[in-house]
Amino acid sequence: MKLVKSLLLGSAAGLIAVGGAQAADLPVKAKAVEYVKICSLYGAGFYYMPGTDTCIKFGGYVRADYWAQGGDYGFRQGANQGSNNRLTNYWGMRARMDLTVDTRTATEYGVVRTFADMVFTWDTQAVSNSNPSTLNGTPNTSASLGLYHAFIQFAGFTFGRTVSIFDAPWQSYPAGGPDTLPGGSNHVTGINQVAYTADFGQGITGSIALEDETTSAGGQSNLWNLSSATAGGIITGAYGANNWGGTRSPDITGAIRVDQAWGLAQISVAAHDMHAAYYGATEPTGHPGDKWGWAVQGSLSIKNIPTGAGDSINLQAVYTDGASRYNFQSLFPQTFFMYSGSGIAYQGLGFAGIADGVYTTGSGIESVKSWGFRGGYTHNWSPNWASAIYGGYGAIQYGSGGKAAICANMVTLLGLTGNCNPDFNFAVIGVNTVWTPVKNLAFTADVSWSRLDQKYSGTIASPGLAAAAKPAALYELKDQDSVALLLRAQRNF
């Protein structure tokens, strides 16, 4: 009996041990995989970030540009394009990738949004006579990285970098066109700011913002001490030393917009503080007092016009007093020159300078006034073909004190004989056609003509410009023209 009992107990223990071992060998139940889910709350392309209630969307474009004549697809500018000689690039190419990241989360305060837009670009490199080897230089400085947008939106507020609320929705492209279109503001590459927008319903909104104009693509316009002018600077359009002091106040901007099915209307205003540094190199030399400039702009877009489905007309006009960047926008050069032929001198020369204000040592700031307009009409021939015509016009007017000081420098430093007037007008007109063979793929051909209508006449004895390979000689002051062609292929994603 004892033997049987021992055998039974031993067998039971063995079965338990074997069963325990087999149980330990069984696979543990796998945790459920969290697959990426589509987020339909904010439109196509959004997905839920795994494990969160935040939706994210990636987008952007890849672009290839090919241009002939014209710097930056507009007019000849800078030490290479304006020289109109063997240093001028008669053609160029650009490769660009734009990447956007958009996140949105629903909260009890509304949607919290973040948005970033990063741009990677490689351009044909410019060349200067002071360093001809830069065409094959190392490193190639024509590669660039840009951050156009980086902002947080919460409860009507925007914190970070994006376009200005002063701008029209189409920036400086009412129907396409070059980056150098005058006649209104443009912060398409972004400006640092804090803004608040109130929605009054039925497409009516009001916005107010504090913006840092020093962080726009071209920064502030010039604030010249005309007493520091040089002959070499004047012939490039720089009428004095650009003498901004440190920041004291951001630009204060506001806008009222009506955006409905028929189109859009907007009134924008801006206030801009002109804060100069010292007259001389040290504090005891003194300084001019601050002066506030301002700008006002009206924008109008008309949609669904009788000429065809999707056709549109975009118009805007602007006036500035001490805030020239709101007319000759952030991508427009604030000093430039253009050379051409002449029948009475070595060559013809046109130059222009843009400023918010000017002064001489011991005097106060005199604001520079400007006005301009731009517009465009787009017609859709079919779902795959569209054409447009566009134009822009801007004018700069110096005050009596500024004109007197500039003209005195022109006579003393350059021996001007003839009429002296630093005011100028600049106009652009162009046409383009866009072919969209498939969705989100477009091919564009754009031709534009630009004209500098400067108010000088006569001749000057220029000291020459080494960067443009221009010798010291007699030059005729005259108006200038330029024609530019842009071909573009762009794939949005």
PDB file of N, CA and C in Angstrom, residues 164-171 174 202-207 255-268 297-305 311-317:
ATOM      1  N   SER A 164       2.912  88.719 -42.515  1.00  0.00           N
ATOM      2  CA  SER A 164       2.376  89.853 -41.772  1.00  0.00           C
ATOM      3  C   SER A 164       0.873  89.967 -41.989  1.00  0.00           C
ATOM      4  N   ILE A 165       0.146  90.394 -40.945  1.00  0.00           N
ATOM      5  CA  ILE A 165      -1.289  90.631 -41.118  1.00  0.00           C
ATOM      6  C   ILE A 165      -1.536  91.855 -41.999  1.00  0.00           C
ATOM      7  N   PHE A 166      -0.497  92.688 -42.221  1.00  0.00           N
ATOM      8  CA  PHE A 166      -0.617  93.843 -43.111  1.00  0.00           C
ATOM      9  C   PHE A 166      -0.746  93.396 -44.566  1.00  0.00           C
ATOM     10  N   ASP A 167      -0.153  92.240 -44.903  1.00  0.00           N
ATOM     11  CA  ASP A 167      -0.066  91.794 -46.296  1.00  0.00           C
ATOM     12  C   ASP A 167      -1.430  91.422 -46.878  1.00  0.00           C
ATOM     13  N   ALA A 168      -1.537  91.560 -48.202  1.00  0.00           N
ATOM     14  CA  ALA A 168      -2.647  90.945 -48.930  1.00  0.00           C
ATOM     15  C   ALA A 168      -2.419  89.436 -48.973  1.00  0.00           C
ATOM     16  N   PRO A 169      -3.470  88.619 -49.082  1.00  0.00           N
ATOM     17  CA  PRO A 169      -3.292  87.160 -49.078  1.00  0.00           C
ATOM     18  C   PRO A 169      -2.374  86.644 -50.177  1.00  0.00           C
ATOM     19  N   TRP A 170      -2.281  87.375 -51.301  1.00  0.00           N
ATOM     20  CA  TRP A 170      -1.442  86.920 -52.409  1.00  0.00           C
ATOM     21  C   TRP A 170      -0.018  87.473 -52.304  1.00  0.00           C
ATOM     22  N   GLN A 171       0.310  88.125 -51.174  1.00  0.00           N
ATOM     23  CA  GLN A 171       1.641  88.700 -50.979  1.00  0.00           C
ATOM     24  C   GLN A 171       1.972  89.656 -52.127  1.00  0.00           C
ATOM     25  N   PRO A 174       0.041  88.999 -57.332  1.00  0.00           N
ATOM     26  CA  PRO A 174      -1.397  89.066 -57.605  1.00  0.00           C
ATOM     27  C   PRO A 174      -1.837  88.122 -58.717  1.00  0.00           C
ATOM     28  N   GLN A 202     -19.490  85.642 -40.591  1.00  0.00           N
ATOM     29  CA  GLN A 202     -19.787  86.001 -41.977  1.00  0.00           C
ATOM     30  C   GLN A 202     -18.533  86.437 -42.738  1.00  0.00           C
ATOM     31  N   GLY A 203     -17.391  85.840 -42.394  1.00  0.00           N
ATOM     32  CA  GLY A 203     -16.148  86.119 -43.106  1.00  0.00           C
ATOM     33  C   GLY A 203     -15.473  87.409 -42.722  1.00  0.00           C
ATOM     34  N   ILE A 204     -15.898  88.054 -41.638  1.00  0.00           N
ATOM     35  CA  ILE A 204     -15.314  89.323 -41.209  1.00  0.00           C
ATOM     36  C   ILE A 204     -14.370  89.064 -40.032  1.00  0.00           C
ATOM     37  N   THR A 205     -13.140  89.502 -40.164  1.00  0.00           N
ATOM     38  CA  THR A 205     -12.140  89.324 -39.103  1.00  0.00           C
ATOM     39  C   THR A 205     -11.385  90.630 -38.880  1.00  0.00           C
ATOM     40  N   GLY A 206     -10.875  90.775 -37.674  1.00  0.00           N
ATOM     41  CA  GLY A 206     -10.016  91.905 -37.339  1.00  0.00           C
ATOM     42  C   GLY A 206      -8.765  91.398 -36.664  1.00  0.00           C
ATOM     43  N   SER A 207      -7.607  91.958 -37.001  1.00  0.00           N
ATOM     44  CA  SER A 207      -6.332  91.482 -36.465  1.00  0.00           C
ATOM     45  C   SER A 207      -5.480  92.656 -36.013  1.00  0.00           C
ATOM     46  N   ALA A 255      -5.418  95.077 -39.227  1.00  0.00           N
ATOM     47  CA  ALA A 255      -6.128  94.834 -40.483  1.00  0.00           C
ATOM     48  C   ALA A 255      -7.572  94.437 -40.203  1.00  0.00           C
ATOM     49  N   ILE A 256      -8.468  94.877 -41.068  1.00  0.00           N
ATOM     50  CA  ILE A 256      -9.864  94.438 -41.099  1.00  0.00           C
ATOM     51  C   ILE A 256     -10.093  93.765 -42.444  1.00  0.00           C
ATOM     52  N   ARG A 257     -10.634  92.529 -42.419  1.00  0.00           N
ATOM     53  CA  ARG A 257     -10.809  91.769 -43.661  1.00  0.00           C
ATOM     54  C   ARG A 257     -12.232  91.236 -43.774  1.00  0.00           C
ATOM     55  N   VAL A 258     -12.757  91.294 -44.991  1.00  0.00           N
ATOM     56  CA  VAL A 258     -14.023  90.660 -45.334  1.00  0.00           C
ATOM     57  C   VAL A 258     -13.720  89.626 -46.411  1.00  0.00           C
ATOM     58  N   ASP A 259     -13.930  88.355 -46.102  1.00  0.00           N
ATOM     59  CA  ASP A 259     -13.594  87.253 -47.015  1.00  0.00           C
ATOM     60  C   ASP A 259     -14.852  86.418 -47.227  1.00  0.00           C
ATOM     61  N   GLN A 260     -15.473  86.574 -48.404  1.00  0.00           N
ATOM     62  CA  GLN A 260     -16.736  85.892 -48.706  1.00  0.00           C
ATOM     63  C   GLN A 260     -16.681  85.285 -50.094  1.00  0.00           C
ATOM     64  N   ALA A 261     -17.797  84.695 -50.523  1.00  0.00           N
ATOM     65  CA  ALA A 261     -17.814  83.956 -51.789  1.00  0.00           C
ATOM     66  C   ALA A 261     -17.488  84.858 -52.979  1.00  0.00           C
ATOM     67  N   TRP A 262     -17.863  86.113 -52.922  1.00  0.00           N
ATOM     68  CA  TRP A 262     -17.620  87.026 -54.051  1.00  0.00           C
ATOM     69  C   TRP A 262     -16.154  87.428 -54.170  1.00  0.00           C
ATOM     70  N   GLY A 263     -15.422  87.348 -53.050  1.00  0.00           N
ATOM     71  CA  GLY A 263     -14.027  87.756 -53.059  1.00  0.00           C
ATOM     72  C   GLY A 263     -13.580  88.230 -51.698  1.00  0.00           C
ATOM     73  N   LEU A 264     -12.700  89.222 -51.688  1.00  0.00           N
ATOM     74  CA  LEU A 264     -12.078  89.662 -50.436  1.00  0.00           C
ATOM     75  C   LEU A 264     -11.786  91.160 -50.501  1.00  0.00           C
ATOM     76  N   ALA A 265     -11.955  91.821 -49.345  1.00  0.00           N
ATOM     77  CA  ALA A 265     -11.558  93.222 -49.205  1.00  0.00           C
ATOM     78  C   ALA A 265     -10.832  93.380 -47.874  1.00  0.00           C
ATOM     79  N   GLN A 266      -9.756  94.176 -47.865  1.00  0.00           N
ATOM     80  CA  GLN A 266      -8.958  94.330 -46.648  1.00  0.00           C
ATOM     81  C   GLN A 266      -8.367  95.730 -46.578  1.00  0.00           C
ATOM     82  N   ILE A 267      -8.401  96.305 -45.384  1.00  0.00           N
ATOM     83  CA  ILE A 267      -7.713  97.564 -45.085  1.00  0.00           C
ATOM     84  C   ILE A 267      -6.662  97.270 -44.025  1.00  0.00           C
ATOM     85  N   SER A 268      -5.410  97.700 -44.286  1.00  0.00           N
ATOM     86  CA  SER A 268      -4.297  97.439 -43.376  1.00  0.00           C
ATOM     87  C   SER A 268      -3.626  98.750 -42.987  1.00  0.00           C
ATOM     88  N   GLN A 297      -2.772 100.440 -46.488  1.00  0.00           N
ATOM     89  CA  GLN A 297      -2.915  99.656 -47.713  1.00  0.00           C
ATOM     90  C   GLN A 297      -4.337  99.128 -47.850  1.00  0.00           C
ATOM     91  N   GLY A 298      -4.847  99.158 -49.077  1.00  0.00           N
ATOM     92  CA  GLY A 298      -6.142  98.568 -49.393  1.00  0.00           C
ATOM     93  C   GLY A 298      -5.973  97.443 -50.393  1.00  0.00           C
ATOM     94  N   SER A 299      -6.671  96.329 -50.165  1.00  0.00           N
ATOM     95  CA  SER A 299      -6.569  95.152 -51.050  1.00  0.00           C
ATOM     96  C   SER A 299      -7.955  94.685 -51.434  1.00  0.00           C
ATOM     97  N   LEU A 300      -8.110  94.259 -52.689  1.00  0.00           N
ATOM     98  CA  LEU A 300      -9.407  93.800 -53.196  1.00  0.00           C
ATOM     99  C   LEU A 300      -9.205  92.617 -54.125  1.00  0.00           C
ATOM    100  N   SER A 301      -9.969  91.548 -53.893  1.00  0.00           N
ATOM    101  CA  SER A 301      -9.952  90.376 -54.771  1.00  0.00           C
ATOM    102  C   SER A 301     -11.384  90.084 -55.220  1.00  0.00           C
ATOM    103  N   ILE A 302     -11.560  89.921 -56.525  1.00  0.00           N
ATOM    104  CA  ILE A 302     -12.881  89.617 -57.086  1.00  0.00           C
ATOM    105  C   ILE A 302     -12.807  88.246 -57.743  1.00  0.00           C
ATOM    106  N   LYS A 303     -13.662  87.323 -57.289  1.00  0.00           N
ATOM    107  CA  LYS A 303     -13.655  85.955 -57.792  1.00  0.00           C
ATOM    108  C   LYS A 303     -14.886  85.687 -58.662  1.00  0.00           C
ATOM    109  N   ASN A 304     -14.824  84.578 -59.381  1.00  0.00           N
ATOM    110  CA  ASN A 304     -15.962  84.111 -60.185  1.00  0.00           C
ATOM    111  C   ASN A 304     -16.497  85.203 -61.103  1.00  0.00           C
ATOM    112  N   ILE A 305     -15.592  85.874 -61.794  1.00  0.00           N
ATOM    113  CA  ILE A 305     -15.992  86.913 -62.726  1.00  0.00           C
ATOM    114  C   ILE A 305     -16.512  86.279 -64.014  1.00  0.00           C
ATOM    115  N   ASP A 311     -11.687  82.317 -62.633  1.00  0.00           N
ATOM    116  CA  ASP A 311     -10.960  83.542 -62.962  1.00  0.00           C
ATOM    117  C   ASP A 311     -11.004  84.503 -61.777  1.00  0.00           C
ATOM    118  N   SER A 312      -9.990  85.356 -61.667  1.00  0.00           N
ATOM    119  CA  SER A 312      -9.930  86.277 -60.535  1.00  0.00           C
ATOM    120  C   SER A 312      -9.158  87.535 -60.906  1.00  0.00           C
ATOM    121  N   ILE A 313      -9.475  88.618 -60.187  1.00  0.00           N
ATOM    122  CA  ILE A 313      -8.757  89.888 -60.285  1.00  0.00           C
ATOM    123  C   ILE A 313      -8.305  90.261 -58.880  1.00  0.00           C
ATOM    124  N   ASN A 314      -7.009  90.535 -58.722  1.00  0.00           N
ATOM    125  CA  ASN A 314      -6.446  90.956 -57.441  1.00  0.00           C
ATOM    126  C   ASN A 314      -5.822  92.336 -57.589  1.00  0.00           C
ATOM    127  N   LEU A 315      -6.195  93.254 -56.695  1.00  0.00           N
ATOM    128  CA  LEU A 315      -5.719  94.634 -56.758  1.00  0.00           C
ATOM    129  C   LEU A 315      -5.326  95.113 -55.371  1.00  0.00           C
ATOM    130  N   GLN A 316      -4.340  96.004 -55.300  1.00  0.00           N
ATOM    131  CA  GLN A 316      -3.992  96.635 -54.034  1.00  0.00           C
ATOM    132  C   GLN A 316      -3.280  97.952 -54.292  1.00  0.00           C
ATOM    133  N   ALA A 317      -3.367  98.860 -53.320  1.00  0.00           N
ATOM    134  CA  ALA A 317      -2.699 100.153 -53.389  1.00  0.00           C
ATOM    135  C   ALA A 317      -2.201 100.492 -51.997  1.00  0.00           C
TER     136      ALA A 317
END
